Coordinates of C-alpha atoms and ligand atoms in Angstrom, one line a residue:
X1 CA 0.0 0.0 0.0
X2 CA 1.7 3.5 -0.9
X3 CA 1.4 6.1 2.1
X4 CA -1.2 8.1 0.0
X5 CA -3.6 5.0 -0.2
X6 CA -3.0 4.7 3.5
X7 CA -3.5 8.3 4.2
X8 CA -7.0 8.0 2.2
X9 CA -8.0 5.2 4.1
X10 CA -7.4 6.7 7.9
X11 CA -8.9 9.8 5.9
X12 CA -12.1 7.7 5.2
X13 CA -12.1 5.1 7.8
X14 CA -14.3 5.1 11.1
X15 CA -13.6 2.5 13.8
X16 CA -16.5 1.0 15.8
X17 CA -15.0 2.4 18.9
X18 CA -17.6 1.4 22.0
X19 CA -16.3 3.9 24.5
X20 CA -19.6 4.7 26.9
X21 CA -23.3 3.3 26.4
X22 CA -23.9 7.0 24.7
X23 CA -22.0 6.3 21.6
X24 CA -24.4 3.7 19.8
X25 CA -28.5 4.7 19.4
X26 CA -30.7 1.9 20.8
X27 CA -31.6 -0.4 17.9
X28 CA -27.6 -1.1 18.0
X29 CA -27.6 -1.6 21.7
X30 CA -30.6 -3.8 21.0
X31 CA -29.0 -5.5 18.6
X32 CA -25.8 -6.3 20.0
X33 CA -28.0 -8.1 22.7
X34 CA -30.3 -9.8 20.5
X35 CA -27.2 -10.8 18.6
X36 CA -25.6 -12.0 22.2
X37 CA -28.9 -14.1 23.1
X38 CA -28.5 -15.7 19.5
X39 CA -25.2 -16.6 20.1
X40 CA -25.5 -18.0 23.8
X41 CA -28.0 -20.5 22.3
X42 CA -25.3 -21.7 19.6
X43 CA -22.5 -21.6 21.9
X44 CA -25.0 -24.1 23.8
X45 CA -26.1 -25.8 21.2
X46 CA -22.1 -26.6 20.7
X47 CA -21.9 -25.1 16.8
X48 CA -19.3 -23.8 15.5
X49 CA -18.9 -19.9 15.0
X50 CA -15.2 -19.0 14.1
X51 CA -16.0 -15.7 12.9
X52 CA -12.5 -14.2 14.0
X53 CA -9.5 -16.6 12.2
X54 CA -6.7 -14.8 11.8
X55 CA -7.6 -12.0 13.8
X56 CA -5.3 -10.7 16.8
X57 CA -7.3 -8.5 19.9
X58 CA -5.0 -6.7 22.1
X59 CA -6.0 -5.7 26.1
X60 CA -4.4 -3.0 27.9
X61 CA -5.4 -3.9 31.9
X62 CA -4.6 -1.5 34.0
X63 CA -6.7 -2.8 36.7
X64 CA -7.3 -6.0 37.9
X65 CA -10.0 -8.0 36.4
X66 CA -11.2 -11.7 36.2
X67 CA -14.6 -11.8 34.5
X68 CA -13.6 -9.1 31.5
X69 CA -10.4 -9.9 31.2
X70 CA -11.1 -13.9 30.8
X71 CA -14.8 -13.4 29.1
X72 CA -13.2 -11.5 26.3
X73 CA -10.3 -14.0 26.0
X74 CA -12.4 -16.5 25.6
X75 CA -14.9 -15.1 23.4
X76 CA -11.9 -14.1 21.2
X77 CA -10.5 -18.0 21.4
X78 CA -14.2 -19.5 20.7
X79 CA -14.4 -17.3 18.0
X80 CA -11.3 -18.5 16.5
X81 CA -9.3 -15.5 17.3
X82 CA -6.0 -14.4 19.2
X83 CA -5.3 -12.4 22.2
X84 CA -2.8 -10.4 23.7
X85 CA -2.9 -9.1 26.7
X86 CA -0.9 -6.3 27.7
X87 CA -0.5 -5.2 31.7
X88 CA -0.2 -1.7 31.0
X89 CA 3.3 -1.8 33.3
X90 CA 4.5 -3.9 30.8
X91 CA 4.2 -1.3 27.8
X92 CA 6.1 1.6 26.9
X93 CA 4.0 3.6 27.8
X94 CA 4.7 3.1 31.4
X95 CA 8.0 4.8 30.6
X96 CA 6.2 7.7 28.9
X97 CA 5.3 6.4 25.4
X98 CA 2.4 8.9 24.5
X99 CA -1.0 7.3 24.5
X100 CA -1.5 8.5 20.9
X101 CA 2.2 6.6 19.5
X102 CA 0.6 3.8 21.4
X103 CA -2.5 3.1 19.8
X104 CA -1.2 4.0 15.8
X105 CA 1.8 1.4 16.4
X106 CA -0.8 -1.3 17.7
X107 CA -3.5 -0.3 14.9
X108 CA -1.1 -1.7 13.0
X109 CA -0.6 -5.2 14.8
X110 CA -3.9 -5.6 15.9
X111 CA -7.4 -6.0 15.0
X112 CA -9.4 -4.4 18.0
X113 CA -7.9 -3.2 21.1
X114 CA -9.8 -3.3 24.9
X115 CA -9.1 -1.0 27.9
X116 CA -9.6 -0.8 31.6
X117 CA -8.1 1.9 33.1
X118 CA -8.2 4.9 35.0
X119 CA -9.6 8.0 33.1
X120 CA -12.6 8.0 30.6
X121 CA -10.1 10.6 28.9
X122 CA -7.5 7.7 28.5
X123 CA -9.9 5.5 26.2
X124 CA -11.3 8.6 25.0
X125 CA -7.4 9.7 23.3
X126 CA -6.5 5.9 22.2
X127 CA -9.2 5.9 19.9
X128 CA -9.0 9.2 19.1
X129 CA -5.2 7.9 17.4
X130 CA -6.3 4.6 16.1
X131 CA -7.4 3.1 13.3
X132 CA -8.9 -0.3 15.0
X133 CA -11.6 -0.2 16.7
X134 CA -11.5 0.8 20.6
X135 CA -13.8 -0.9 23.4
X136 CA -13.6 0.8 26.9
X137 CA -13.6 -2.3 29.6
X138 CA -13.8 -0.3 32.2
X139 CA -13.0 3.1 33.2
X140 CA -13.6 5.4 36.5
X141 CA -16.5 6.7 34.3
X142 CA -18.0 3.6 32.2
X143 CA -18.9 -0.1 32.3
X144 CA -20.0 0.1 29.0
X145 CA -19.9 -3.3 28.1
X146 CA -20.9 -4.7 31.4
X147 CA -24.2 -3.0 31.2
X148 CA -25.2 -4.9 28.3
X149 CA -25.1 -8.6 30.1
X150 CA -27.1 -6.6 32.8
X151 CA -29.5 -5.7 30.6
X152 CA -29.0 -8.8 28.4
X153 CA -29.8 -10.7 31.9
X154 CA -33.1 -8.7 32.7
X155 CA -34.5 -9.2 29.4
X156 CA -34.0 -13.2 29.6
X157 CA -36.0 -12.9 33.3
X158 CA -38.5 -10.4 32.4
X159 CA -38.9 -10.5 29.0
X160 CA -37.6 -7.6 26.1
X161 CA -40.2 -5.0 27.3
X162 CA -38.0 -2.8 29.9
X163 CA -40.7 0.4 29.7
X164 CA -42.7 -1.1 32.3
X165 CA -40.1 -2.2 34.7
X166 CA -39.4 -0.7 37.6
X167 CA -35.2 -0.9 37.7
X168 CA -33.5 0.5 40.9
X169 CA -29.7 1.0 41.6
X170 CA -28.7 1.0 45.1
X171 CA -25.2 2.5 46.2
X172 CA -22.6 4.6 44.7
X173 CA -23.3 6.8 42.0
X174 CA -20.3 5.3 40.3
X175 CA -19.0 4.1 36.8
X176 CA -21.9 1.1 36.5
X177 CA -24.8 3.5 37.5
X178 CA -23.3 6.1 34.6
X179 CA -23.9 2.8 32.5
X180 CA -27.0 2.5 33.4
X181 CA -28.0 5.3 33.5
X182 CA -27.0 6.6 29.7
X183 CA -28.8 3.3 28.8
X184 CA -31.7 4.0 30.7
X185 CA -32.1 7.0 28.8
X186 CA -31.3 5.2 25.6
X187 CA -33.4 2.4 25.8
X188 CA -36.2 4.5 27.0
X189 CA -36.8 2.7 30.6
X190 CA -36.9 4.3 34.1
X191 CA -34.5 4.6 36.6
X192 CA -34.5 4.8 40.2
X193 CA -31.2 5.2 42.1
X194 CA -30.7 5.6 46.0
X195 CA -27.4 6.9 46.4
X196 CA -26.1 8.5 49.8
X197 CA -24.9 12.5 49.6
X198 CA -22.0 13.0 48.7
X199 CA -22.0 9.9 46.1
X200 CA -24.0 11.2 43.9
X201 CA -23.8 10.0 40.1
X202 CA -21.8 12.7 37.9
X203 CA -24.4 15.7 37.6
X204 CA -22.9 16.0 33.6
X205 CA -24.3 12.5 33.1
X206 CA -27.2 12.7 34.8
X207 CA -28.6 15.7 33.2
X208 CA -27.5 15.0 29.4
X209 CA -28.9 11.4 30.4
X210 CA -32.5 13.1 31.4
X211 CA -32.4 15.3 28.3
X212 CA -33.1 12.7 25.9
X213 CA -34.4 9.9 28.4
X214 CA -38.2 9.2 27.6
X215 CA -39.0 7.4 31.2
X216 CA -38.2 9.2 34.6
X217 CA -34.3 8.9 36.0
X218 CA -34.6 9.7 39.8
X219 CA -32.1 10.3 41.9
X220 CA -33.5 9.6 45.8
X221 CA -31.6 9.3 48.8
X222 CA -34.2 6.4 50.8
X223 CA -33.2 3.0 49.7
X224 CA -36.7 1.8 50.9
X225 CA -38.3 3.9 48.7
X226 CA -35.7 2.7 45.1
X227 CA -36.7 -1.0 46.8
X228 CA -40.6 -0.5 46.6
X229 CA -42.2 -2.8 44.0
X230 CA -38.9 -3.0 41.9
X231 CA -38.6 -5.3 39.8
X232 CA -34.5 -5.2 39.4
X233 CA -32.6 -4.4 41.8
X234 CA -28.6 -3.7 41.3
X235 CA -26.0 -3.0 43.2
X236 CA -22.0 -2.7 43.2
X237 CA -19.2 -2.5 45.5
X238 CA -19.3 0.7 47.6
X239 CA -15.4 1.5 47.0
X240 CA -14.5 0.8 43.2
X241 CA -10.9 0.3 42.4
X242 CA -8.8 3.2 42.7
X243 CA -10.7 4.0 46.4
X244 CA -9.6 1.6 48.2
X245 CA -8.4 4.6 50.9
X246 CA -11.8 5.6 51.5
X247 CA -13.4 1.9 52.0
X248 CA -13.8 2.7 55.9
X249 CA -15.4 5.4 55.3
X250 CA -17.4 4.2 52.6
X251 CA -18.1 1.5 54.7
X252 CA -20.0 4.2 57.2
X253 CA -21.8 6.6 55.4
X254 CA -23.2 3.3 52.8
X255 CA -24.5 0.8 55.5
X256 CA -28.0 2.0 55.5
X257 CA -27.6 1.2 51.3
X258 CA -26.5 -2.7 51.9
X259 CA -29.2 -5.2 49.8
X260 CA -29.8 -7.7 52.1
X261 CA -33.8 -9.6 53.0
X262 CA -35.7 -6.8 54.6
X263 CA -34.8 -4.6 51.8
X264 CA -35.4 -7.3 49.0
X265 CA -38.8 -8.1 51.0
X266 CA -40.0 -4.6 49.8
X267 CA -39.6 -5.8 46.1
X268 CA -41.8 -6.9 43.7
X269 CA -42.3 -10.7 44.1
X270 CA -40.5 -11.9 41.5
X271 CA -37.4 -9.1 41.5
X272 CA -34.0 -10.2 40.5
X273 CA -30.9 -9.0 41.9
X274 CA -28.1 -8.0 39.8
X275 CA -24.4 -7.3 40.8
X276 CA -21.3 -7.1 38.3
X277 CA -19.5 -8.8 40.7
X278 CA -17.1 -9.0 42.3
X279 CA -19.3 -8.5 45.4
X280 CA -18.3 -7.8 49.0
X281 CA -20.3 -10.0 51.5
X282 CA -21.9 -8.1 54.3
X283 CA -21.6 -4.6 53.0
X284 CA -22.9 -3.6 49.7
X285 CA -25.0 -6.8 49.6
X286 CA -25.5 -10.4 52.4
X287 CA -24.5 -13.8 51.7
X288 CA -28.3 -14.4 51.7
X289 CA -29.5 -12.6 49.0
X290 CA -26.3 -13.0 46.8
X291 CA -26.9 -16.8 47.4
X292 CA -30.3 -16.5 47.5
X293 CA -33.1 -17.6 44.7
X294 CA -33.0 -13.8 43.0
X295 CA -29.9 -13.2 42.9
X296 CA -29.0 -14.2 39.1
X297 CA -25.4 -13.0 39.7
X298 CA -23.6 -16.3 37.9
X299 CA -25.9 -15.4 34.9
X300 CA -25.4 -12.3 34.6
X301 CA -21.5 -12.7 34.7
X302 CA -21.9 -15.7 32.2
X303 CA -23.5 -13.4 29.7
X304 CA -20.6 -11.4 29.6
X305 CA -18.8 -13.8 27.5
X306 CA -21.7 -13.7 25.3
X307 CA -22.0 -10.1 24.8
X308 CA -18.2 -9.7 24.3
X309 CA -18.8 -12.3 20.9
X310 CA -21.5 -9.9 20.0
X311 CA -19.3 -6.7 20.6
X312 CA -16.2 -7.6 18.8
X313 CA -18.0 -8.8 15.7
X314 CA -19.7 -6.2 15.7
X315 CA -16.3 -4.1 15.9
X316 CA -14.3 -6.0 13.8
X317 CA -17.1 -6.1 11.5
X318 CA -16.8 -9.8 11.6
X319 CA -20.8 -10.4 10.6
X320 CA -20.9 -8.3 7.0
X321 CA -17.7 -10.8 5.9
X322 CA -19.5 -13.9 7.1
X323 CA -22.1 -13.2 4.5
Ligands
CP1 N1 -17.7 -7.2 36.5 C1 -16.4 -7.0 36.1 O1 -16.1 -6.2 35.3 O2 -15.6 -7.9 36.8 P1 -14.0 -7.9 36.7 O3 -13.5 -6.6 37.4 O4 -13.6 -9.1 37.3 O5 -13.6 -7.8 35.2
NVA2 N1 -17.5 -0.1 40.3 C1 -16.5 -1.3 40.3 C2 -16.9 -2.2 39.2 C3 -16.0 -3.4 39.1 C4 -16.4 -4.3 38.0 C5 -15.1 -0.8 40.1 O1 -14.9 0.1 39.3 O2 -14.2 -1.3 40.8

């Protein structure tokens, strides 16, 4: 290829970069879990879907993960793919290698490239430099692609209407509630979370959220009230990585906010508890109701795998060459 042909096609090319739940409309959020359902089915049916031969994704952890971290490896593996996985201490960039000389030199090794990290601004200037596409696994901001196996998991137990469920969050107005709540206003269902002050969600978030939401997203402080008749409930740890310095104090001002029986009693009678896991006994949530027969917690992390197919074909753009 002569540099002017490659010039033309980083002119002309867009990645599918998934970077927060805002970026796609909902018929593609729809679709990707549609497409994720489809393929749970086949992967248990035990066919064959090699989409991905010949294709390399790279992961830049800069956090510790098990269920992203091995749910995309083996998504990429079933699929037929390869993986590299790349602690971010192990990179250049560690020594100062600009994020932007980082993600040109591996848009040219790789195929797609996934990121935890710190800063949403971290994902948002990779992707700004490459030419793959760019898929945030978690940042301080985002869960992007963990909110779809939530949502992928409600629609299995209550069917693909969400307008008339009542979904509450209960905790820290942290990077999974921004998830949710962008795709609450996306997907056109309501919202209630229970947050204690002080942990609010991001107020940017909330309001662009509410601007183009069609169903209610309230922010209360009474998790009673978030409780009442819901049908989901969700909740996360109450110190995410990175603030692990406040977790005693966390641990204070969230108590009242822990999802335990007598909370779950005020839910709808057949409510399901959600939680991305991994989940702190006796604080944000009890043995008992993790155990318990709502809790669909295993499910839920299952389906990331399953999502994770249906993200990076969608990426790669893996379906339109199968034909
Ligand atoms: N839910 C989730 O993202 O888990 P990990 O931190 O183990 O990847
Ligand atoms: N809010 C949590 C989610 C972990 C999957 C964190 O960021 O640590």
């Amino acid at each position: 290829m002569t540099m002017k042909n490659h010039l033309n096609k980083k002119q002309t090319r867009k990645a599918n970069h998934y970077l927060t739940v805002s970026d796609l409309d909902a018929d593609m959020l729809l679709a990707l879990i549609d497409r994720a359902i489809q393929l749970k089915r086949h992967a248990r049916a035990g066919l064959p879907f090699r989409p991905a031969t010949g294709r390399t994704i790279g992961m830049i952890f800069e956090k510790p993960s098990t269920r992203t971290r091995i749910s995309f490896e083996s998504a990429m593996y079933q699929m037929g793919g390869n993986v590299s996985f790349m602690p971010s201490r192990d990179l250049q960039l560690k020594r100062g290698e600009p994020l932007k000389d980082t993600a040109r030199v591996l848009s040219r090794y790789l195929d797609c490239l996934v990121v935890r990290t710190y800063g949403q601004e971290i994902v948002e200037e990779l992707a700004r430099w490459s030419d793959i596409p760019v898929i945030n696994g978690l940042t301080d901001q985002h869960h992007p692609c963990q909110i779809l196996s939530d949502i992928m998991t409600v629609i299995e137990h209550k069917g693909p209407d969400l307008s008339g469920l009542k979904i509450a969050w209960i905790g820290d107005g942290n990077n999974m509630a921004h998830s949710w709540i962008q795709a609450a206003s996306r997907l056109g269902f309501p919202l209630t979370l229970a947050c204690p002050a002080g942990y609010d969600p991001d107020e940017g978030i909330l309001e662009e959220a509410r601007r183009q939401a069609s169903a209610p997203i309230l922010l209360i402080r009474d998790p009673s009230e978030a409780a009442d008749g819901a049908d989901v409930i969700n909740t996360d740890v109450w110190a995410s990585m990175g603030q692990e310095k406040e977790t005693m104090e966390r641990k204070r001002r969230f108590m009242k906010y822990q999802v335990n029986s007598e909370l779950l009693r005020l839910a709808a009678p057949e409510a399901i508890v959600l939680h991305c896991l991994p989940a702190h006994r006796g604080e944000e949530i009890t043995e008992e109701v993790l155990e318990g027969p709502r809790s669909v917690v295993w499910e839920q992390a299952e389906n990331k795998m399953h999502i994770h197919k249906a993200i990076l074909e969608w990426a790669m753009g893996l379906r339109q060459e199968e034909g």
